[in-house]
Coordinates of C-alpha atoms in Angstrom, one line a residue:
Chain A
M1 CA 104.9 163.0 104.9
I2 CA 101.2 163.0 105.6
D3 CA 100.6 161.1 102.4
A4 CA 103.1 158.5 103.4
L5 CA 101.4 158.0 106.7
K6 CA 98.1 157.5 105.1
R7 CA 99.4 154.9 102.7
E8 CA 97.7 151.4 103.0
P9 CA 100.2 149.1 104.8
V10 CA 101.2 146.0 102.7
I11 CA 100.7 143.8 105.8
R12 CA 98.1 144.6 108.4
V13 CA 97.4 141.9 111.0
R14 CA 94.7 142.4 113.7
N15 CA 94.5 140.2 116.8
L16 CA 95.8 137.2 115.0
K17 CA 95.4 133.9 116.9
K18 CA 96.4 130.4 116.0
V19 CA 95.6 127.3 118.1
Y20 CA 96.9 123.9 117.2
R21 CA 95.6 120.6 118.6
M22 CA 98.4 118.2 119.4
G23 CA 96.5 115.1 120.6
D24 CA 94.5 116.3 123.6
V25 CA 96.7 119.4 124.2
E26 CA 95.8 122.8 122.7
V27 CA 98.9 124.7 121.7
H28 CA 98.4 128.5 121.5
A29 CA 101.0 129.4 119.0
L30 CA 99.8 132.9 118.4
R31 CA 97.9 134.7 121.1
G32 CA 96.8 137.9 119.4
I33 CA 99.4 139.5 117.2
D34 CA 98.9 143.1 115.9
L35 CA 101.3 144.1 113.2
E36 CA 101.7 146.5 110.3
V37 CA 104.3 146.6 107.6
Q38 CA 104.5 149.5 105.2
P39 CA 105.4 149.0 101.5
G40 CA 109.1 149.1 100.9
E41 CA 110.0 148.4 104.5
T42 CA 112.6 145.8 105.6
V43 CA 111.5 143.9 108.7
A44 CA 113.1 141.2 110.7
I45 CA 111.1 138.8 112.9
M46 CA 113.1 137.3 115.8
G47 CA 112.4 135.2 118.7
P48 CA 113.4 132.0 120.5
S49 CA 112.0 128.6 119.2
G50 CA 108.4 128.2 120.3
S51 CA 107.9 131.9 120.2
G52 CA 105.5 131.5 117.3
K53 CA 107.6 133.1 114.6
S54 CA 107.4 130.2 112.2
T55 CA 103.6 130.2 112.7
L56 CA 103.5 133.9 112.1
M57 CA 105.6 133.5 109.0
N58 CA 103.2 130.8 107.7
M59 CA 100.3 133.2 108.3
I60 CA 102.0 136.1 106.5
G61 CA 103.0 133.7 103.7
C62 CA 99.4 132.6 103.3
L63 CA 100.5 129.0 103.8
D64 CA 98.2 128.5 106.7
S65 CA 95.0 130.1 108.0
P66 CA 94.6 131.7 111.4
T67 CA 92.1 130.4 114.0
S68 CA 90.8 134.0 114.5
G69 CA 91.8 137.5 113.7
E70 CA 92.2 139.4 110.4
Y71 CA 95.1 139.6 107.9
Y72 CA 95.0 142.2 105.1
L73 CA 97.6 141.7 102.4
D74 CA 97.8 144.6 100.0
G75 CA 94.4 145.8 101.3
Q76 CA 92.8 142.4 100.6
L77 CA 91.4 140.3 103.5
V78 CA 93.2 137.0 103.0
S79 CA 92.6 135.4 106.5
D80 CA 89.4 133.6 105.4
L81 CA 90.2 132.7 101.8
E82 CA 89.8 129.1 100.5
D83 CA 92.9 126.9 99.7
D84 CA 92.9 127.6 96.0
E85 CA 92.4 131.3 96.4
L86 CA 95.3 131.4 98.8
A87 CA 97.4 129.6 96.1
V88 CA 96.7 132.5 93.8
V89 CA 97.6 135.0 96.5
R90 CA 100.9 133.2 97.2
N91 CA 101.7 133.0 93.5
K92 CA 101.1 136.7 92.8
K93 CA 102.0 138.5 96.0
I94 CA 104.6 136.5 97.9
G95 CA 108.1 135.5 97.0
F96 CA 109.4 132.8 99.3
V97 CA 113.1 132.3 100.1
F98 CA 113.9 129.3 102.2
Q99 CA 116.8 128.3 104.3
N100 CA 117.5 125.1 102.3
Y101 CA 116.8 126.9 98.9
N102 CA 114.2 124.3 97.9
L103 CA 115.1 124.0 94.3
L104 CA 113.9 121.2 92.1
P105 CA 117.0 119.0 91.6
R106 CA 116.0 117.8 88.1
A107 CA 115.4 121.2 86.7
N108 CA 118.1 123.8 85.7
A109 CA 118.2 127.3 87.1
Q110 CA 116.0 128.8 84.5
Q111 CA 113.4 126.1 84.8
N112 CA 113.4 126.5 88.6
V113 CA 112.8 130.3 88.2
E114 CA 110.0 129.7 85.6
L115 CA 108.1 127.5 88.0
P116 CA 106.0 130.2 89.7
L117 CA 105.2 131.6 86.2
R118 CA 103.9 128.2 85.1
Y119 CA 101.3 128.3 88.0
S120 CA 100.3 131.9 87.2
S121 CA 97.5 133.0 85.0
D122 CA 99.9 134.9 82.8
R123 CA 102.2 132.4 81.2
S124 CA 103.5 134.6 78.4
S125 CA 107.2 135.0 77.6
L126 CA 108.4 132.6 80.4
R127 CA 111.9 132.5 79.1
E128 CA 112.4 136.2 78.9
R129 CA 111.0 136.9 82.3
S130 CA 113.0 134.1 84.0
A131 CA 116.2 135.2 82.3
A132 CA 115.6 138.8 83.4
A133 CA 115.2 137.6 87.0
L134 CA 118.4 135.6 86.9
E135 CA 120.2 138.6 85.4
K136 CA 119.0 140.6 88.4
V137 CA 120.6 138.2 90.8
G138 CA 123.8 138.1 88.8
L139 CA 123.4 134.6 87.4
G140 CA 122.7 135.4 83.8
D141 CA 125.5 133.0 82.8
R142 CA 124.3 130.1 84.9
M143 CA 120.9 129.6 83.5
N144 CA 121.3 126.0 82.3
H145 CA 123.1 124.8 85.4
K146 CA 121.4 122.2 87.6
P147 CA 121.3 123.1 91.3
K148 CA 124.0 120.5 92.2
E149 CA 126.3 122.3 89.8
L150 CA 126.0 125.5 91.7
S151 CA 127.4 126.7 95.1
G152 CA 125.2 127.3 98.1
G153 CA 125.2 131.0 97.5
Q154 CA 124.4 130.6 93.9
Q155 CA 121.6 128.2 94.7
Q156 CA 120.1 130.8 97.1
R157 CA 120.4 133.4 94.3
V158 CA 118.4 131.1 92.0
A159 CA 115.8 130.9 94.8
I160 CA 115.7 134.7 95.1
A161 CA 115.3 135.0 91.3
R162 CA 112.4 132.6 91.6
A163 CA 111.0 134.7 94.4
I164 CA 111.0 138.0 92.4
V165 CA 110.1 136.6 89.0
N166 CA 106.4 137.2 89.5
L167 CA 107.0 140.8 90.9
P168 CA 105.5 140.0 94.3
S169 CA 104.5 142.6 96.9
I170 CA 106.6 141.0 99.6
I171 CA 109.6 138.8 99.8
L172 CA 109.4 136.4 102.7
A173 CA 112.7 135.0 103.7
D174 CA 113.0 132.2 106.3
E175 CA 116.6 132.1 107.6
P176 CA 118.0 132.9 104.1
T177 CA 121.6 132.9 105.3
G178 CA 121.2 130.0 107.7
N179 CA 123.0 127.4 105.5
L180 CA 125.7 129.7 104.1
D181 CA 129.1 130.8 105.3
S182 CA 129.3 134.3 106.5
K183 CA 130.7 135.7 103.2
S184 CA 128.1 134.2 101.0
G185 CA 125.5 135.0 103.7
Q186 CA 126.4 138.7 103.5
E187 CA 126.3 138.6 99.7
I188 CA 122.7 137.2 99.9
M189 CA 121.8 139.9 102.4
D190 CA 123.3 142.6 100.2
L191 CA 121.3 141.2 97.2
L192 CA 118.0 141.2 99.2
L193 CA 118.5 144.7 100.5
N194 CA 119.6 145.9 97.1
L195 CA 116.4 144.5 95.4
N196 CA 114.4 146.2 98.2
A197 CA 116.1 149.5 97.5
R198 CA 115.8 149.3 93.7
N199 CA 112.3 147.9 93.3
G200 CA 110.7 148.8 96.7
T201 CA 109.7 145.2 97.3
T202 CA 108.9 144.8 101.0
L203 CA 111.3 142.4 102.7
V204 CA 110.3 140.3 105.7
I205 CA 113.1 138.1 107.2
V206 CA 112.6 135.5 109.9
T207 CA 116.0 134.9 111.5
H208 CA 117.9 133.9 114.6
D209 CA 121.0 135.9 113.5
P210 CA 121.2 139.3 115.2
G211 CA 123.7 140.4 112.5
V212 CA 121.2 139.8 109.8
A213 CA 118.4 141.4 111.8
A214 CA 120.5 144.5 112.4
Q215 CA 120.6 145.2 108.7
T216 CA 116.8 145.7 108.5
Q217 CA 114.9 148.9 109.4
R218 CA 112.8 147.3 112.1
I219 CA 113.1 144.2 114.3
I220 CA 109.9 142.6 115.8
R221 CA 110.6 140.3 118.7
L222 CA 108.1 137.6 119.5
K223 CA 107.8 135.7 122.7
D224 CA 105.1 133.1 123.7
G225 CA 102.9 134.0 120.7
L226 CA 102.9 137.8 121.4
V227 CA 104.9 140.7 120.1
Q228 CA 107.3 141.4 122.9
A229 CA 109.1 144.4 121.6
E230 CA 109.7 146.4 118.4
E231 CA 112.9 148.1 117.6
G232 CA 113.7 150.6 114.9
A233 CA 112.0 153.5 113.2
L234 CA 108.6 153.3 111.6
Chain B
M1 CA 99.4 124.6 84.8
K2 CA 99.2 123.5 81.2
F3 CA 98.8 119.8 80.3
L4 CA 101.9 120.0 78.2
Q5 CA 103.9 121.0 81.2
A6 CA 102.5 118.2 83.2
L7 CA 103.6 115.8 80.4
K8 CA 107.1 117.2 80.4
E9 CA 107.3 116.8 84.2
A10 CA 106.0 113.3 84.0
V11 CA 108.7 112.4 81.4
S12 CA 111.4 113.9 83.5
S13 CA 110.2 112.2 86.6
I14 CA 109.8 108.7 85.0
S15 CA 113.2 108.9 83.2
S16 CA 115.0 110.1 86.3
N17 CA 114.3 106.7 87.9
R18 CA 114.4 104.2 85.1
T19 CA 114.9 101.0 87.0
R20 CA 112.0 101.7 89.3
S21 CA 109.8 102.9 86.5
F22 CA 110.5 99.8 84.5
L23 CA 109.7 97.5 87.5
T24 CA 106.6 99.5 88.2
I25 CA 105.2 99.0 84.7
L26 CA 106.2 95.3 84.4
G27 CA 102.8 94.2 85.8
I28 CA 101.0 96.3 83.1
V29 CA 103.4 95.0 80.4
I30 CA 102.7 91.4 81.3
G31 CA 99.0 92.0 81.7
V32 CA 98.5 93.8 78.4
G33 CA 100.8 91.2 76.7
A34 CA 98.7 88.4 78.0
V35 CA 95.4 90.0 76.9
I36 CA 96.7 91.0 73.5
S37 CA 98.3 87.6 72.7
L38 CA 95.2 85.7 73.9
M39 CA 92.9 87.8 71.9
A40 CA 95.2 87.4 68.9
I41 CA 95.3 83.6 69.3
G42 CA 91.6 83.5 69.8
E43 CA 90.9 85.5 66.7
G44 CA 93.4 83.3 64.7
A45 CA 91.8 80.1 66.0
Q46 CA 88.4 81.4 65.0
Q47 CA 89.6 82.1 61.5
T48 CA 91.2 78.7 61.3
I49 CA 88.0 77.0 62.4
T50 CA 85.9 79.1 60.0
R51 CA 88.2 78.1 57.2
Q52 CA 87.9 74.4 58.1
I53 CA 84.2 74.5 58.3
E54 CA 83.9 76.4 55.0
S55 CA 86.3 73.9 53.4
I56 CA 83.7 71.1 54.0
G57 CA 81.7 72.6 51.1
T58 CA 79.3 75.3 50.5
N59 CA 75.5 75.5 50.5
V60 CA 75.4 72.5 52.7
I61 CA 72.6 71.3 55.0
Y62 CA 73.1 68.6 57.6
V63 CA 70.2 66.3 58.6
M64 CA 70.6 64.5 61.9
G65 CA 68.4 62.1 63.8
G66 CA 66.4 63.3 66.8
N67 CA 65.3 66.7 67.8
M68 CA 67.4 68.8 70.2
S69 CA 64.9 71.5 71.1
Q70 CA 61.7 69.5 71.4
D71 CA 60.7 66.2 73.0
V72 CA 60.0 63.5 70.4
T73 CA 58.8 60.1 71.2
N74 CA 60.5 57.2 69.3
P75 CA 62.4 59.2 66.7
R76 CA 63.1 57.2 63.6
P77 CA 66.7 56.7 62.7
L78 CA 67.9 58.1 59.4
T79 CA 68.1 55.4 56.7
L80 CA 69.1 55.0 53.1
L81 CA 65.4 55.3 52.3
D82 CA 65.4 58.9 53.5
V83 CA 68.4 59.5 51.1
K84 CA 66.5 57.9 48.3
A85 CA 63.5 60.2 49.0
L86 CA 65.7 63.3 49.1
E87 CA 67.4 62.3 45.8
N88 CA 64.0 62.6 44.0
R89 CA 64.6 65.6 41.7
N90 CA 60.9 66.1 41.0
R91 CA 60.1 66.6 44.7
A92 CA 63.3 68.5 45.5
P93 CA 64.2 70.7 42.6
N94 CA 66.5 72.9 44.7
I95 CA 68.6 70.1 46.0
E96 CA 71.8 69.5 44.0
A97 CA 73.2 66.4 45.7
V98 CA 72.6 64.1 48.7
S99 CA 75.1 62.1 50.6
P100 CA 74.6 59.6 53.5
V101 CA 77.4 59.4 55.9
L102 CA 78.6 56.7 58.3
N103 CA 81.6 57.4 60.5
A104 CA 83.5 54.8 62.5
N105 CA 86.9 54.3 64.0
S106 CA 88.5 51.0 63.0
S107 CA 91.8 49.4 62.7
V108 CA 93.6 49.5 59.3
K109 CA 96.4 47.0 58.7
Y110 CA 99.1 46.7 56.1
G111 CA 101.9 44.2 56.6
G112 CA 102.9 44.5 60.2
E113 CA 101.7 48.2 60.5
S114 CA 98.4 49.0 62.1
E115 CA 96.6 52.3 62.6
N116 CA 93.3 53.1 64.3
T117 CA 91.6 55.7 62.1
N118 CA 88.4 57.3 60.9
I119 CA 86.5 55.4 58.3
V120 CA 83.9 57.3 56.2
G121 CA 81.3 55.5 54.3
S122 CA 79.2 57.4 51.7
N123 CA 78.2 57.6 48.1
T124 CA 79.8 59.2 45.1
A125 CA 78.2 62.6 45.7
Y126 CA 80.3 62.9 48.8
Q127 CA 83.4 63.6 46.8
K128 CA 81.9 66.7 45.2
I129 CA 80.1 68.0 48.3
M130 CA 83.3 67.7 50.4
N131 CA 85.6 69.0 47.7
L132 CA 87.7 65.9 47.9
E133 CA 90.5 66.0 45.4
I134 CA 92.2 62.8 44.3
A135 CA 96.0 62.8 43.9
E136 CA 96.3 59.3 42.5
G137 CA 93.9 56.7 41.2
T138 CA 90.1 57.4 41.4
F139 CA 87.2 57.8 43.8
Y140 CA 84.8 54.9 44.1
S141 CA 82.1 54.7 41.4
D142 CA 78.3 54.4 41.6
T143 CA 78.7 50.7 40.5
E144 CA 81.0 50.1 43.4
V145 CA 78.5 51.7 45.8
S146 CA 75.6 49.7 44.6
S147 CA 77.6 46.4 44.6
G148 CA 79.3 47.1 48.0
A149 CA 82.7 46.6 46.5
S150 CA 85.7 46.3 48.9
V151 CA 87.5 49.3 47.7
A152 CA 89.0 52.2 49.7
V153 CA 90.3 55.7 49.0
I154 CA 92.9 56.7 51.7
G155 CA 94.5 59.9 52.9
P156 CA 98.2 60.5 52.0
E157 CA 99.3 60.6 55.6
L158 CA 97.7 57.3 56.4
A159 CA 99.4 55.8 53.3
Q160 CA 102.7 57.2 54.5
R161 CA 102.2 55.7 58.0
L162 CA 101.0 52.3 56.9
I163 CA 102.8 51.6 53.6
G164 CA 105.7 53.9 54.0
R165 CA 105.0 56.1 51.0
S166 CA 102.1 58.5 50.0
S167 CA 102.2 57.8 46.3
N168 CA 102.2 54.8 44.0
V169 CA 100.0 52.9 46.5
V170 CA 97.0 52.1 44.2
G171 CA 96.3 48.4 44.1
T172 CA 97.7 47.8 47.5
S173 CA 95.6 45.5 49.7
L174 CA 94.7 46.6 53.3
R175 CA 92.8 44.9 56.0
I176 CA 90.1 47.1 57.5
N177 CA 88.4 45.6 60.5
G178 CA 89.9 42.3 59.4
Q179 CA 88.4 42.5 55.9
P180 CA 90.5 42.8 52.8
F181 CA 90.1 46.1 50.9
R182 CA 91.8 47.3 47.7
V183 CA 93.2 50.8 47.6
I184 CA 91.9 52.6 44.5
G185 CA 92.8 56.2 45.2
V186 CA 94.7 58.6 47.4
T187 CA 93.4 62.1 48.3
V188 CA 95.3 65.3 48.0
A189 CA 96.9 66.4 51.3
K190 CA 94.8 69.0 53.0
G191 CA 96.5 69.4 56.4
G192 CA 94.5 69.5 59.5
S193 CA 94.6 69.5 63.3
Q194 CA 95.5 66.7 65.6
F195 CA 91.9 65.8 66.2
N196 CA 90.4 66.2 62.7
N197 CA 92.9 65.3 60.1
P198 CA 91.3 64.3 56.7
D199 CA 94.7 63.1 55.5
L200 CA 94.3 60.1 57.8
N201 CA 90.8 59.2 56.6
V202 CA 89.6 56.1 54.8
Y203 CA 86.7 56.6 52.3
M204 CA 84.7 53.6 51.1
P205 CA 81.2 52.9 49.7
I206 CA 78.6 53.1 52.4
T207 CA 77.3 49.7 51.4
A208 CA 80.7 48.1 51.9
M209 CA 81.0 49.8 55.3
Q210 CA 77.6 48.6 56.4
M211 CA 78.4 45.0 55.3
R212 CA 82.0 44.7 56.4
V213 CA 83.0 47.3 59.0
Q214 CA 79.8 47.9 60.9
R215 CA 78.4 44.4 60.9
G216 CA 75.6 43.7 63.2
D217 CA 74.2 47.2 63.1
S218 CA 70.8 47.5 61.4
A219 CA 71.6 47.4 57.7
D220 CA 70.6 50.6 56.1
R221 CA 71.1 53.1 58.9
V222 CA 73.2 56.2 58.3
Q223 CA 74.6 58.7 60.9
F224 CA 73.7 61.8 59.1
I225 CA 72.8 63.1 55.6
I226 CA 74.5 65.9 53.8
V227 CA 72.3 67.8 51.4
Q228 CA 73.8 70.3 49.0
A229 CA 71.5 73.1 47.7
R230 CA 71.9 74.3 44.0
S231 CA 73.1 77.7 45.1
S232 CA 73.3 80.0 48.2
E233 CA 70.0 81.6 47.0
S234 CA 68.2 78.3 47.0
M235 CA 69.3 77.4 50.5
S236 CA 66.0 78.2 52.3
A237 CA 64.0 76.5 49.5
A238 CA 66.2 73.5 49.8
I239 CA 65.8 73.5 53.6
S240 CA 62.0 73.5 53.4
E241 CA 62.1 70.8 50.7
T242 CA 64.3 68.6 52.9
S243 CA 62.1 69.1 55.9
A244 CA 58.9 68.3 53.9
I245 CA 60.5 65.2 52.3
M246 CA 61.9 64.0 55.6
R247 CA 58.5 64.4 57.4
A248 CA 56.8 62.4 54.6
S249 CA 59.5 59.8 54.7
H250 CA 59.1 59.4 58.4
R251 CA 55.3 59.5 58.1
L252 CA 54.9 62.3 60.6
S253 CA 51.4 63.7 61.1
P254 CA 51.1 67.5 60.8
R255 CA 50.8 67.8 64.6
Q256 CA 54.0 65.8 65.4
P257 CA 57.2 67.7 65.7
N258 CA 60.2 66.9 63.5
D259 CA 62.1 63.7 64.6
F260 CA 65.2 65.0 62.9
T261 CA 67.3 68.2 63.0
I262 CA 68.3 70.3 60.0
T263 CA 71.5 72.4 60.5
K264 CA 73.1 74.8 58.0
Q265 CA 76.8 75.3 57.6
E266 CA 76.3 78.8 59.0
D267 CA 74.8 77.3 62.2
F268 CA 78.0 75.4 62.7
L269 CA 80.0 78.5 62.0
S270 CA 78.1 80.5 64.5
I271 CA 78.3 77.8 67.1
A272 CA 82.1 77.5 66.6
N273 CA 82.4 81.2 66.7
S274 CA 80.5 81.6 69.9
I275 CA 82.6 78.9 71.5
T276 CA 85.9 80.5 70.5
S277 CA 84.6 83.9 71.5
V278 CA 83.5 82.7 74.9
L279 CA 86.9 81.0 75.4
T280 CA 88.8 84.1 74.3
I281 CA 86.8 86.4 76.5
F282 CA 87.2 84.0 79.5
L283 CA 91.0 83.7 79.0
S284 CA 91.4 87.4 78.4
G285 CA 89.4 88.1 81.5
I286 CA 91.8 86.0 83.5
A287 CA 94.7 87.8 81.9
A288 CA 93.0 91.1 82.8
I289 CA 93.4 90.2 86.4
S290 CA 97.1 90.6 86.1
L291 CA 96.4 94.1 84.6
L292 CA 94.6 94.9 87.8
V293 CA 97.5 93.7 89.9
G294 CA 99.8 95.8 87.7
G295 CA 97.6 98.8 88.4
I296 CA 97.9 98.2 92.1
G297 CA 101.7 98.1 91.7
I298 CA 101.5 101.5 90.0
M299 CA 99.4 102.9 92.8
N300 CA 101.9 101.6 95.3
I301 CA 104.8 103.2 93.6
M302 CA 102.9 106.5 93.1
L303 CA 102.2 106.6 96.9
V304 CA 105.9 106.1 97.6
S305 CA 106.7 108.8 95.0
V306 CA 104.2 111.2 96.7
S307 CA 105.8 110.7 100.1
E308 CA 109.3 111.0 98.7
R309 CA 108.4 114.3 97.0
T310 CA 106.4 115.7 99.9
Q311 CA 108.7 118.7 100.2
E312 CA 108.6 119.3 96.4
I313 CA 104.8 119.3 96.6
G314 CA 105.0 121.8 99.5
L315 CA 107.3 124.0 97.5
R316 CA 105.0 123.9 94.4
K317 CA 102.1 124.9 96.6
A318 CA 104.1 127.7 98.2
L319 CA 104.8 129.0 94.6
G320 CA 101.1 129.0 93.8
A321 CA 100.2 125.5 92.6
R322 CA 96.6 124.7 93.2
K323 CA 95.2 121.3 94.2
A324 CA 94.2 120.7 90.6
D325 CA 97.7 121.4 89.4
I326 CA 99.3 118.9 91.8
K327 CA 96.6 116.3 91.0
L328 CA 97.1 116.7 87.2
Q329 CA 100.9 116.3 87.6
F330 CA 100.6 113.0 89.5
L331 CA 97.8 111.7 87.4
T332 CA 99.7 112.4 84.2
E333 CA 102.7 110.6 85.6
S334 CA 100.7 107.4 86.5
A335 CA 98.8 107.5 83.3
M336 CA 102.0 107.8 81.4
L337 CA 103.7 105.0 83.3
S338 CA 100.7 102.8 82.6
M339 CA 100.5 103.7 78.9
I340 CA 104.2 103.0 78.4
G341 CA 103.5 99.6 80.0
G342 CA 100.6 99.2 77.6
V343 CA 102.7 99.9 74.5
L344 CA 105.5 97.5 75.7
G345 CA 102.7 95.0 76.5
I346 CA 101.4 95.2 72.9
G347 CA 104.9 94.4 71.7
L348 CA 105.1 91.5 74.2
G349 CA 101.7 90.2 73.1
W350 CA 102.8 90.3 69.5
L351 CA 105.9 88.3 70.3
L352 CA 104.0 85.8 72.3
S353 CA 101.2 85.2 69.8
S354 CA 103.8 85.0 66.9
A355 CA 105.6 82.3 68.9
V356 CA 102.3 80.4 69.5
G357 CA 101.6 80.7 65.8
I358 CA 105.0 79.2 64.9
I359 CA 104.6 76.4 67.4
A360 CA 101.2 75.6 66.1
A361 CA 102.5 75.5 62.5
R362 CA 105.2 73.1 63.6
A363 CA 102.6 70.9 65.2
G364 CA 100.7 70.8 61.9
T365 CA 97.8 73.2 62.7
Q366 CA 97.5 76.4 60.6
L367 CA 96.9 79.1 63.2
V368 CA 97.8 82.7 62.3
P369 CA 97.3 85.0 65.3
V370 CA 95.6 88.2 64.4
I371 CA 96.3 91.4 66.3
G372 CA 93.5 93.7 65.4
V373 CA 93.5 97.5 65.5
G374 CA 90.7 97.2 68.0
S375 CA 92.6 95.1 70.5
V376 CA 95.6 97.5 70.3
L377 CA 93.4 100.5 70.8
L378 CA 91.6 98.7 73.7
A379 CA 94.8 97.8 75.4
T380 CA 96.2 101.3 75.1
L381 CA 93.0 103.0 76.4
F382 CA 92.5 100.4 79.1
S383 CA 96.1 100.8 80.4
A384 CA 95.7 104.6 80.4
A385 CA 92.4 104.1 82.3
I386 CA 94.2 101.9 84.8
G387 CA 96.9 104.4 85.3
I388 CA 94.4 107.2 85.9
F389 CA 92.2 105.0 88.2
F390 CA 95.1 103.8 90.3
G391 CA 96.7 107.2 90.2
L392 CA 93.7 109.0 91.6
Y393 CA 94.3 108.1 95.2
P394 CA 98.0 109.0 95.3
A395 CA 97.3 112.1 93.3
S396 CA 94.6 113.4 95.6
R397 CA 96.7 112.5 98.6
A398 CA 99.4 114.7 97.1
A399 CA 97.0 117.5 96.2
N400 CA 95.5 117.5 99.8
L401 CA 98.8 117.9 101.6
E402 CA 99.0 120.9 103.8
P403 CA 101.6 123.3 102.4
V404 CA 103.1 124.0 105.8
E405 CA 103.4 120.3 106.8
A406 CA 104.8 119.4 103.3
L407 CA 107.4 122.1 103.4
R408 CA 108.6 121.1 106.8
H409 CA 108.9 117.4 105.7
E410 CA 112.4 116.1 105.4

């Protein structure tokens, strides 16, 4: 128990601020966020539009750099890295799952899953690793299908296989069930939680849906660029 | 990302939008086609001209009146006396043969037919120096030259046009500049261009020409003198002998510059070559402008492609693509587009130049277009370079997209 408490959090955010300039107006999207997520945790980030949750997700996903504050990912200070260094961090540590799946339409399922491996420093046994990831999401028999030949739920599974193929520290899912009917949506949630339980991959979900958020261990509510409330056990 | 992967992606992207890809590269196809065909035709023309100049005879020196590089006061015209002096074997052991030449355009009539054509007056050595072959009858003799006999050797095409047949015409009587001449021979057909066709020539003794065709001109003037050296090794000796004899014949003091000009066959070759080269380069340069326009077309479409694929670029960045990866992907695509255009353009150039060759052959000019390995290589590399150059801006625009903005783009 004491060991567990002393473990380094996978995400540690200190006084994170982000200011955008829109014309002459300064928009304070994040006004000083403090946040820790432990390895293996499942967390939902909720909040009304304009609350800064998309901005926070971009920060956590290393897609954008903060104006000030510190962000440690897996113990590494990533808040002041250069663009190309951030690309390496995204490739190795983060698996993205998007609302609209974001698959390449010309490539088949396996080629889509291989894509992060092609940008990684270790490009060995691409086929085997992508096939294994597709097996894990239950699409071992759909490897040569193009996205348009798959259902929405299947497309999201391909996207999840793509997210886990590089064995990331966290899976960052942005409204993963937003485009799906409730049955497929629940299947996707089950799959994400299952992968978390089996592999211990940290899961961060950004969502509007209280039903989705309720299935995570902790809910972080944002309002006006600040953490308004936290629910659930730490 | 590996280069091979970039190649694969480029192939897939280009083939997924065939119509657009084809229209994009059309500018390059036409540009490369134009450059290739012009270079091929230029090279072919050069070879044709070289062959024609070489066919005039080998080891030949031309002596012309006047001096083109220095000012000479009162240059003496070339006369038959100069020819006599050059024919002196004791003073000019390296000279094989000497021929005076008079050229004039004159009307030639037979029956009701009339042609305006080139009349060449010379001596018997002319036949050997110019490699003139006789198909029927004989060339004129030394006796006929010294007596100024009214005899003519004509080209087969002239015979065809005037008399209606190119053989069995020896003994026919023609009127040249109103004077009666008897045909004693017909030359073998050589073929030639519109402007210089030996098959339309009339050859006659220079004496006859001075007396009957160019009446009124000072009697023994000649236009130029052709000197043939014994061999290619004795060319320079023959040139210095010619120069010395001509200076003595024109009574030039040692300080006076030459009042005549000596030109070798090689000089004509190099002049002709430099003219055709300049023309080829000039025309190819104009054609290259269309390559430039084609490159701009590629840049335009690549910019469209970048903005269409903004979300894809954002995704790739989210998955770990660095700027260099994105840049490589788009550069490969534009270079490949351009190179495909280059290859198709080489094909088009080959078609065009072959067509020109066929048309030229129909018109009676031997012109075989030559597509060299060099020009093919040049076209390929140049089109790839154009693809890379005009791909640079779209590619770096893609590479510099902010991942957040790009992902949000619809």
